[in-house]
CSV table of C-alpha atoms in Angstrom, one decimal:
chain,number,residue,atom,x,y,z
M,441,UNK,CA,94.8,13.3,-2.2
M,442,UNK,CA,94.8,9.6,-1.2
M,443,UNK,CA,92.3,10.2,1.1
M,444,UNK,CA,89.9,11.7,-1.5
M,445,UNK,CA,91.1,8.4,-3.8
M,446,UNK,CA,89.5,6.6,-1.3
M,447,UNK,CA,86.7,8.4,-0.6
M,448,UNK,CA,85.9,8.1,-4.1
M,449,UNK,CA,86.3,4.2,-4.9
M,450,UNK,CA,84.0,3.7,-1.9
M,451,UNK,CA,81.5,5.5,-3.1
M,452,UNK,CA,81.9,4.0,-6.9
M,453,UNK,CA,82.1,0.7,-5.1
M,454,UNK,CA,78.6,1.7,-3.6
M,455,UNK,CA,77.0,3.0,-6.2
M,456,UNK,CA,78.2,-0.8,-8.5
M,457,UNK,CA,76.3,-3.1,-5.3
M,458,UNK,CA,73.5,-0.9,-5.9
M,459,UNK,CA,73.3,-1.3,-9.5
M,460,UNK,CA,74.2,-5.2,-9.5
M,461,UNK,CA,71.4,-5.7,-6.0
M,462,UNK,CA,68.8,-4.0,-8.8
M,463,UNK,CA,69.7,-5.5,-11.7
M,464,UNK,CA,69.3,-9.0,-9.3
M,465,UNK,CA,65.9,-7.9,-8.0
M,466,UNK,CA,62.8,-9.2,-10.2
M,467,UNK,CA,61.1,-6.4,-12.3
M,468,UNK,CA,58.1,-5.2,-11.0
M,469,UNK,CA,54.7,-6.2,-12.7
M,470,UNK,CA,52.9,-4.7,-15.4
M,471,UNK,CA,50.0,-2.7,-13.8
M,472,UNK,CA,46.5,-4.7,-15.0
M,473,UNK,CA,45.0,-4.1,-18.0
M,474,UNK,CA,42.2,-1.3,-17.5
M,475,UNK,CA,38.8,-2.9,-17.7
M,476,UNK,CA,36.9,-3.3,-20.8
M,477,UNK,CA,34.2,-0.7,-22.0
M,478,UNK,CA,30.7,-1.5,-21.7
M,479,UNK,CA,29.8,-2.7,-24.9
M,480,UNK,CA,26.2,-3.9,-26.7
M,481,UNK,CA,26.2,-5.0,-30.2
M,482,UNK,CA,24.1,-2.7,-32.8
M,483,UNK,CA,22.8,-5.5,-34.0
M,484,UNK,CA,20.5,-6.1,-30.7
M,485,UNK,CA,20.3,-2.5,-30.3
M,486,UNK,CA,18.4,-2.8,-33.7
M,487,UNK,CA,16.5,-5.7,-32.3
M,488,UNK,CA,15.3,-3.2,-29.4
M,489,UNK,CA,14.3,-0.4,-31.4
M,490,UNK,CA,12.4,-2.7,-33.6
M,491,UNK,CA,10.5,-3.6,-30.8
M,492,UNK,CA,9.9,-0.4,-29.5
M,493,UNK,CA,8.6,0.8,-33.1
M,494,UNK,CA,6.4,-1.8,-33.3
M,495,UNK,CA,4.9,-1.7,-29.6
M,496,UNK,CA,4.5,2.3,-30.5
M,497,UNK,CA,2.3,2.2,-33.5
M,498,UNK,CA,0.2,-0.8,-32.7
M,499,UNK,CA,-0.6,1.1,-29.4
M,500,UNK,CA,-1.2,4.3,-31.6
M,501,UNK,CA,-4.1,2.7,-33.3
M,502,UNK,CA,-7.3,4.4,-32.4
M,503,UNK,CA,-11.1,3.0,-32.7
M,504,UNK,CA,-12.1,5.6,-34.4
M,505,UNK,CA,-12.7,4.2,-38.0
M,506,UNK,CA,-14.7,5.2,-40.6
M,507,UNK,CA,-14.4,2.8,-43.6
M,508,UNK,CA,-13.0,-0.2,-44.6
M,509,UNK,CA,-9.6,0.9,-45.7
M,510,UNK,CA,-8.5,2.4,-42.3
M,511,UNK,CA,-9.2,-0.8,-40.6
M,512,UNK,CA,-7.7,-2.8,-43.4
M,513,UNK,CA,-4.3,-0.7,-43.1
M,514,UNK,CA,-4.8,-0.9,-39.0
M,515,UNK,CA,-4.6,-4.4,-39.4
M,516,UNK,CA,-1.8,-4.4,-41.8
M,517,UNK,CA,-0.1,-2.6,-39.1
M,518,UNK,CA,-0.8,-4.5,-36.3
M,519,UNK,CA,0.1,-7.9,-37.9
M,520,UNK,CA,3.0,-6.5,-39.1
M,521,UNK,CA,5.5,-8.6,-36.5
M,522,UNK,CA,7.6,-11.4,-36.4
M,523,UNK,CA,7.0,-13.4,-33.3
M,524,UNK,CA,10.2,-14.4,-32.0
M,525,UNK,CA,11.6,-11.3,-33.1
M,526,UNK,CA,9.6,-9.2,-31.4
M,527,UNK,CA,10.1,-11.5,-28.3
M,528,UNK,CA,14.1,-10.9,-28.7
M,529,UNK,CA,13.4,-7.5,-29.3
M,530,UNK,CA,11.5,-7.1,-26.0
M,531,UNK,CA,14.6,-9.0,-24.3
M,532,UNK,CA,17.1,-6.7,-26.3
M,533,UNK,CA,15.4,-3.6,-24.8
M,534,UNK,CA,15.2,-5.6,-21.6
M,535,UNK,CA,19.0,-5.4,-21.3
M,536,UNK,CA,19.2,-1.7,-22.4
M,537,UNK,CA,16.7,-0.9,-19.6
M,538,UNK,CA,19.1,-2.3,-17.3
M,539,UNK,CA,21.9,-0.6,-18.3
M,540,UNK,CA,20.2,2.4,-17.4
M,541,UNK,CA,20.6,1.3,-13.6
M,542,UNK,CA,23.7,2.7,-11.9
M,543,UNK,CA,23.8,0.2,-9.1
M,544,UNK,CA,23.4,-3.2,-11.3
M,545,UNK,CA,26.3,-1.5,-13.5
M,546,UNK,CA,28.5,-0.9,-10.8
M,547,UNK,CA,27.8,-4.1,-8.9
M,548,UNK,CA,28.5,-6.3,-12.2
M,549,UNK,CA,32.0,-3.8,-12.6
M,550,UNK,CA,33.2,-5.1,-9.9
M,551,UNK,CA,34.3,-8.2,-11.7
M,552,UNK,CA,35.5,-6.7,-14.6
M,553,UNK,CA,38.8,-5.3,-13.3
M,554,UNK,CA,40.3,-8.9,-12.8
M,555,UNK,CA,40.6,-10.8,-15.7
M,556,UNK,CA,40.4,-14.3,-14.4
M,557,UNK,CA,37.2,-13.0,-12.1
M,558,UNK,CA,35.7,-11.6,-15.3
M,559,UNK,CA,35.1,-14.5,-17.2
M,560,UNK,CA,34.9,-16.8,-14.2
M,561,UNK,CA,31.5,-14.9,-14.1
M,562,UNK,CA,31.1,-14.8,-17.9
M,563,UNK,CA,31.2,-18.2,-17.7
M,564,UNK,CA,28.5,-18.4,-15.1
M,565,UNK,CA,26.4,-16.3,-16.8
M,566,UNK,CA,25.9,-17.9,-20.0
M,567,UNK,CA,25.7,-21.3,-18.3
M,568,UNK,CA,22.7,-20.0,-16.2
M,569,UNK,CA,21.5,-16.4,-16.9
M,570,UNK,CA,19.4,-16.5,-13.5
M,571,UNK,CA,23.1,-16.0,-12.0
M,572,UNK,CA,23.0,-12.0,-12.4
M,573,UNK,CA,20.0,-12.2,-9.1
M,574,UNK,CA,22.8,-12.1,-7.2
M,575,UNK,CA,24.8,-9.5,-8.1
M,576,UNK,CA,24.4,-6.2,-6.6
M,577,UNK,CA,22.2,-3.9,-8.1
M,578,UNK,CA,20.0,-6.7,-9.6
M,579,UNK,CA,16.6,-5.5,-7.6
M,580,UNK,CA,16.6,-2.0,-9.1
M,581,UNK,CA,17.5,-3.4,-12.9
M,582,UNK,CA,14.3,-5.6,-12.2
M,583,UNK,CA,12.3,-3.3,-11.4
M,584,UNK,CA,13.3,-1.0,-14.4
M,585,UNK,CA,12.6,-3.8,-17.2
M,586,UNK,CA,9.3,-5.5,-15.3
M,587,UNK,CA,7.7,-2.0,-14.6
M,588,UNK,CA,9.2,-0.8,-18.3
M,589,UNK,CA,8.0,-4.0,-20.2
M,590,UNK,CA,4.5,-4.2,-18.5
M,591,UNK,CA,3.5,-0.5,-18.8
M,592,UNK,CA,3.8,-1.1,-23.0
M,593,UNK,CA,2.3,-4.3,-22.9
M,594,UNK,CA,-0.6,-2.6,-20.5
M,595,UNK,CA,-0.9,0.3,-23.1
M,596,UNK,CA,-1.3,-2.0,-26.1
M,597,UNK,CA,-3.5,-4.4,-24.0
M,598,UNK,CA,-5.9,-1.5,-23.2
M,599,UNK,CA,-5.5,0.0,-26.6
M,600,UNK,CA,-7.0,-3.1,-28.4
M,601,UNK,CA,-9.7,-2.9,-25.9
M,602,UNK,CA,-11.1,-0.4,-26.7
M,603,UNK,CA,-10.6,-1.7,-30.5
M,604,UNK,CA,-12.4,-4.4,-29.8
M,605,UNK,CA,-15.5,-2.7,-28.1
M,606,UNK,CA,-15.7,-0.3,-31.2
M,607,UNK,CA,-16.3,-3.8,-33.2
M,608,UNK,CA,-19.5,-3.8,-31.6
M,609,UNK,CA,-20.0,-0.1,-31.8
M,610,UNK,CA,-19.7,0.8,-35.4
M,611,UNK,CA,-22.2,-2.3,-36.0
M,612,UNK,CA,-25.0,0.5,-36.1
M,613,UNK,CA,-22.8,2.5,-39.6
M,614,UNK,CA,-24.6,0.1,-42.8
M,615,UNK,CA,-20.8,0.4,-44.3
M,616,UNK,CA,-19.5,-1.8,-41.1
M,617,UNK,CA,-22.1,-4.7,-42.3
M,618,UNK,CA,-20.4,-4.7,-46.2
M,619,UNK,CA,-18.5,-8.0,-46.2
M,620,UNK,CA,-14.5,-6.9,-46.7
M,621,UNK,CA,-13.1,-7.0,-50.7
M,622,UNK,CA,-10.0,-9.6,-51.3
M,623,UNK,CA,-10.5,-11.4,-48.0
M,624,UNK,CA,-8.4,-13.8,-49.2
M,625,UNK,CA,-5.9,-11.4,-49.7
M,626,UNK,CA,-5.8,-9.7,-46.8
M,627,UNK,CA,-5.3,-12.7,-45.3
M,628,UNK,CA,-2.2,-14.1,-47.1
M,629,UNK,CA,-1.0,-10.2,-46.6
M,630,UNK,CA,-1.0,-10.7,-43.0
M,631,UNK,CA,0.7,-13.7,-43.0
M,632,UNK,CA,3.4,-12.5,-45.4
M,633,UNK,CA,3.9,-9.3,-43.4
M,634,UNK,CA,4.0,-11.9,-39.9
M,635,UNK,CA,7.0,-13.5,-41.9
M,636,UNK,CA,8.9,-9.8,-42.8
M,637,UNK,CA,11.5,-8.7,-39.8
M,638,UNK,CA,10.7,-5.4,-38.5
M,639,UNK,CA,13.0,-2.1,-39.0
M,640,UNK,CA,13.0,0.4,-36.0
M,641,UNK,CA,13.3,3.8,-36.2
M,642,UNK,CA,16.8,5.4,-37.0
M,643,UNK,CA,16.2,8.3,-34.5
M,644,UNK,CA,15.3,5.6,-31.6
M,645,UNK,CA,17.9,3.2,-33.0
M,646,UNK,CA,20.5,6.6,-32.2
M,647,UNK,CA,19.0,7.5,-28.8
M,648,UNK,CA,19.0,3.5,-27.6
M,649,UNK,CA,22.6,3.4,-28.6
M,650,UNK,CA,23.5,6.6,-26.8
M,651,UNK,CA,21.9,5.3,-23.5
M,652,UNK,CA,23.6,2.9,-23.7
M,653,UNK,CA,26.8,4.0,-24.1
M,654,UNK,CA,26.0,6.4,-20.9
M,655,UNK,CA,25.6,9.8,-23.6
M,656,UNK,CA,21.5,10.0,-22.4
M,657,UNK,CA,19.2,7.7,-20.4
M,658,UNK,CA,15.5,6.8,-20.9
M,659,UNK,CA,14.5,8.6,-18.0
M,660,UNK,CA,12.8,5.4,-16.5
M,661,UNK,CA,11.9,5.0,-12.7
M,662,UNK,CA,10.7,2.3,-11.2
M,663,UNK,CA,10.7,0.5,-7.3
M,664,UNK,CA,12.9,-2.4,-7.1
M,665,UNK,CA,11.6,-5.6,-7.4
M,666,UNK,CA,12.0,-8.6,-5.6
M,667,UNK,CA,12.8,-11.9,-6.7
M,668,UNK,CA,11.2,-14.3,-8.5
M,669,UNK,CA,11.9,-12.7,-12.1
M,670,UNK,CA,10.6,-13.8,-15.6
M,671,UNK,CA,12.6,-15.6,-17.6
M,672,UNK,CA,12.9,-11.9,-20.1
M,673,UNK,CA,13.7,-10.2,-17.4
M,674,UNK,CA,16.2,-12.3,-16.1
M,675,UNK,CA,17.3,-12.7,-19.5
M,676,UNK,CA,17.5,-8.9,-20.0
M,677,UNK,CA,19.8,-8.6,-17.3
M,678,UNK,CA,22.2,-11.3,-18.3
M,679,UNK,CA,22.9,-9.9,-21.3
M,680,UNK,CA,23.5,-6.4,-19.7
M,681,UNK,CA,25.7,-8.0,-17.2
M,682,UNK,CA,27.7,-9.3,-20.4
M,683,UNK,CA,27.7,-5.7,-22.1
M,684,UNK,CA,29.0,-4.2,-18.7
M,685,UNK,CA,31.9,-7.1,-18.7
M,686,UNK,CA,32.7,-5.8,-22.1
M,687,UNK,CA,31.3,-9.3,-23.7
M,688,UNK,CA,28.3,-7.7,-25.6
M,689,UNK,CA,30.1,-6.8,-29.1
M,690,UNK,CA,29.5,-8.1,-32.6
M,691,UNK,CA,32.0,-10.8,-31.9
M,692,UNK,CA,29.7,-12.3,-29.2
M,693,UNK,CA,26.1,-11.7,-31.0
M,694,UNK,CA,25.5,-15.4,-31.7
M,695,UNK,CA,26.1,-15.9,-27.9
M,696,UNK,CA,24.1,-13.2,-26.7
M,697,UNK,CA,21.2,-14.1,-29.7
M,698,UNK,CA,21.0,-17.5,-27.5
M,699,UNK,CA,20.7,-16.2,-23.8
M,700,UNK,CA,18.7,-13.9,-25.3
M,701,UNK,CA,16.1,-17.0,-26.5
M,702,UNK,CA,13.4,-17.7,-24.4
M,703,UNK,CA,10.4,-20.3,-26.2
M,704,UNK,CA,7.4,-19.0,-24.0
M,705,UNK,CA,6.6,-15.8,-24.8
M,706,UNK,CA,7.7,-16.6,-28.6
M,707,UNK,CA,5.1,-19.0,-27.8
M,708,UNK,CA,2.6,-17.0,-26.9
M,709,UNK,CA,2.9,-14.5,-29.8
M,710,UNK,CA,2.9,-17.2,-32.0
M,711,UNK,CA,-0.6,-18.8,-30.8
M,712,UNK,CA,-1.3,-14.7,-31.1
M,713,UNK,CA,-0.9,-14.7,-34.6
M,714,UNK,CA,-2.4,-18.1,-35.8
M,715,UNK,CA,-5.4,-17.1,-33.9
M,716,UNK,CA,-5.6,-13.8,-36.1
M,717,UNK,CA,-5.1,-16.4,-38.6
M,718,UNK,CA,-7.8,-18.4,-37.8
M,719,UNK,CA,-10.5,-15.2,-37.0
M,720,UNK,CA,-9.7,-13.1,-40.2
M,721,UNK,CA,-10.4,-16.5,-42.3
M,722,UNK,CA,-14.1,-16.7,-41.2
M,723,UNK,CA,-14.4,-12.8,-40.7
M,724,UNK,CA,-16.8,-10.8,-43.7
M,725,UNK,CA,-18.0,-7.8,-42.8
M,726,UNK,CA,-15.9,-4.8,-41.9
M,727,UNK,CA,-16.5,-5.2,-38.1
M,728,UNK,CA,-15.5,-8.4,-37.6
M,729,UNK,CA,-12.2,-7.5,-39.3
M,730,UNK,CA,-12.0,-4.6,-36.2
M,731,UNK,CA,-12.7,-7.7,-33.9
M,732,UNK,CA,-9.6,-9.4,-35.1
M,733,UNK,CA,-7.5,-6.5,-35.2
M,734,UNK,CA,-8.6,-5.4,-31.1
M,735,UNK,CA,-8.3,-9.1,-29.9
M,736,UNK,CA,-6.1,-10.7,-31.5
M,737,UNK,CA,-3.3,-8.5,-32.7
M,738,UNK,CA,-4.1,-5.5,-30.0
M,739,UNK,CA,-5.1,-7.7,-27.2
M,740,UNK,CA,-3.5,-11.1,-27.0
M,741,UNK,CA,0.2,-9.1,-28.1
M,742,UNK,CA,-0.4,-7.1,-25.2
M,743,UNK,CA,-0.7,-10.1,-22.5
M,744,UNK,CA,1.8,-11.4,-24.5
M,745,UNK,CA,4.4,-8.5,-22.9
M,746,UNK,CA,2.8,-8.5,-20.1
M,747,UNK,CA,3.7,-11.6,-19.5
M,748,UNK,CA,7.3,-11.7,-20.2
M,749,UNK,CA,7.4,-8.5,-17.6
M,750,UNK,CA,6.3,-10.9,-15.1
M,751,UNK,CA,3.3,-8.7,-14.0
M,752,UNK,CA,-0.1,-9.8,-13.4
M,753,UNK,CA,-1.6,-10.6,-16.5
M,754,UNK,CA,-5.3,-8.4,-17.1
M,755,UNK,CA,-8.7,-10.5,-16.7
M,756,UNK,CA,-10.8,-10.7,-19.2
M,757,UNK,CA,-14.2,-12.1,-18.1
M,758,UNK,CA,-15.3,-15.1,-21.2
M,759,UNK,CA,-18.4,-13.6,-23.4
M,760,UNK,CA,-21.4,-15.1,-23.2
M,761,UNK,CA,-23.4,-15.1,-26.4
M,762,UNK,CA,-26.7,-14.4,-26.1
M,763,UNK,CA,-29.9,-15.9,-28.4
M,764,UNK,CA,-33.2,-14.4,-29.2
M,765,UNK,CA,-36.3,-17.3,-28.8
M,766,UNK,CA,-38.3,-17.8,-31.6
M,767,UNK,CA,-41.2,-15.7,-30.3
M,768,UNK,CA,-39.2,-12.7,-30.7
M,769,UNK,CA,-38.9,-12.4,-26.5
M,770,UNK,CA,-36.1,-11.3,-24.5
M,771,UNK,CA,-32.8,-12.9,-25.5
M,772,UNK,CA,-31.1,-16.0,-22.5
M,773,UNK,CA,-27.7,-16.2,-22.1
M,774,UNK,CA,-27.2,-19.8,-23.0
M,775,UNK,CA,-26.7,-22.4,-20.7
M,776,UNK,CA,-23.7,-25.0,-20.9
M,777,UNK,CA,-25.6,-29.1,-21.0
M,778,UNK,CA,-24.8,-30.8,-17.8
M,779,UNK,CA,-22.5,-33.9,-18.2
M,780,UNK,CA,-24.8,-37.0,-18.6
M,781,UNK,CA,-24.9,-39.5,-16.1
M,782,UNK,CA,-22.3,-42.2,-16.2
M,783,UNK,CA,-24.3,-45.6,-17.5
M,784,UNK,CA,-24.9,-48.3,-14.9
M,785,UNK,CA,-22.9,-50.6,-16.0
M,786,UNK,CA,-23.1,-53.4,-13.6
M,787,UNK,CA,-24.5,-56.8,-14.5
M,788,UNK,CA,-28.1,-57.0,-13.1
């Protein structure tokens, strides 16, 4: 009976160093925090659906018109854009594009496991978005948004081409030649509507949103594309990267409305519109208000994207007016005045 005493002390004695050697030994760590969803505010998702409304119906625009009020509400239509909204816009559905690439998104997850890593390249990002070239992926993102971006802009380029020829075309229909009613007013109505923020469409709102939370995808395909990247582009991707390292919520949209910036191509749609401006002021007949409508909303718009893409913009050879003599003979182009000769000026 001593003997089993014994046994047993030693054994309780046992069991107390192991409980006081655990108690001494540091408590393991918490496991990480898991890393943060991707996230892009609504707010730019609205942005991007506004932009692709636009970009649809302006492209939708046909030269078929056959009085006055069909090209007064195409150019209602047209005109109907904010410049440096439609230029976020484009960068908003820039970054939605590249969201759609598995490889960028994986290559920018990487860093969003550790926390310290994660905004050690959150940082980076937003004090140079050109930073995202380097992460993995970034090729086949590019090539998503350039070949995305420059096949709309190509289709409303080519749209208001053909636009613009029909100005010339419909010149033989008497109605074409009637100067246009309220000129004044269509005028200050295109201004007003270049002032108005643009609403997209709910249903492409809803399937924007859901490809980017992974529910569907565009279905875009593209090659990748080699460096050097326009300045959307680039921009696009940085605020994807920021989504995909959970940064791209509506407590960030201020942020994000910054990177997403870019004075260029708001720029370009701005000299765009004050062009319009400028060509529906001294336009009267209906055809000349077609003219406006294919070049200047239609056409320049179009380069417009295609230059944020980064993609070689179209050529568009200069027109050459043409003058009839007096005698009623075959029209000459007309040929620019050579430069005058530079005075001799020295004292004889």
């Amino acid at each position: 009976m001593t003997s089993a005493i014994r046994v047993t002390g030693t054994l309780a004695a046992i069991a107390f160093a192991a409980l006081l050697s655990a108690c001494s030994q540091p408590a393991p760590p918490p496991p990480p925090p898991p890393a943060p969803a991707v996230s892009l505010s609504p707010k730019l998702i609205e942005q991007a659906a506004a932009y692709r409304y636009y970009m649809a119906r302006v492209s939708a625009i046909t030269p078929d018109f056959a009085d006055g009020e069909a090209i007064a509400k195409g150019v209602a239509t047209g005109a109907a854009y904010e410049p440096k909204q439609l230029q976020r816009g484009a960068t908003a559905y820039a970054a939605v594009i590249a969201l759609q690439d598995p490889a960028f998104v994986a290559g920018v997850r990487t860093y969003a496991v550790n926390l310290d890593q994660r905004r050690e390249v959150v940082a980076a990002i937003l004090k140079d978005p050109a930073y995202v070239v380097g992460i993995a992926g970034s090729a086949s993102a590019a090539g998503l948004v350039k070949t995305a971006l420059g096949n709309e802009g190509q289709q409303l380029y080519d749209a208001g081409k053909a636009v613009k020829q029909s100005a010339y075309d419909i010149q033989k229909q008497k109605w074409s030649k009637s100067d246009v009613l309220n000129r004044d007013l269509r005028l200050s109505q295109a201004k007003t509507l270049s002032a108005t923020p643009v609403v997209g469409d709910l249903a492409e709102t809803a399937r924007l949103q859901q490809a980017v939370l992974g529910g569907s995808t565009l279905g875009l395909t593209a090659e990748p594309a080699a460096p050097p990247y326009s300045p959307i582009v680039v921009r696009g991707m940085a605020v994807a990267a920021l989504a995909a390292l959970g940064e791209g919520g509506d407590a960030n949209v201020d942020t994000l409305m910054a990177v997403m910036a870019e004075p260029n191509v708001a720029f370009c749609m701005n000299m765009a519109k004050l062009n319009l401006y400028q060509c529906l002021a001294v336009s009267k007949p209906h055809y000349e208000d077609v003219f406006c409508l294919g070049q200047h909303i239609m056409m320049d718009t179009g380069r417009c994207v295609i230059k944020a893409s980064g993609n070689t913009e179209p050529f568009e050879a200069k027109f050459i007016p043409k003058i009839k003599v007096a005698d009623g003979s075959a029209p000459y182009k007309v040929t620019p005045a050579k430069t005058p000769a530079k005075a001799d000026t020295k004292k004889r």
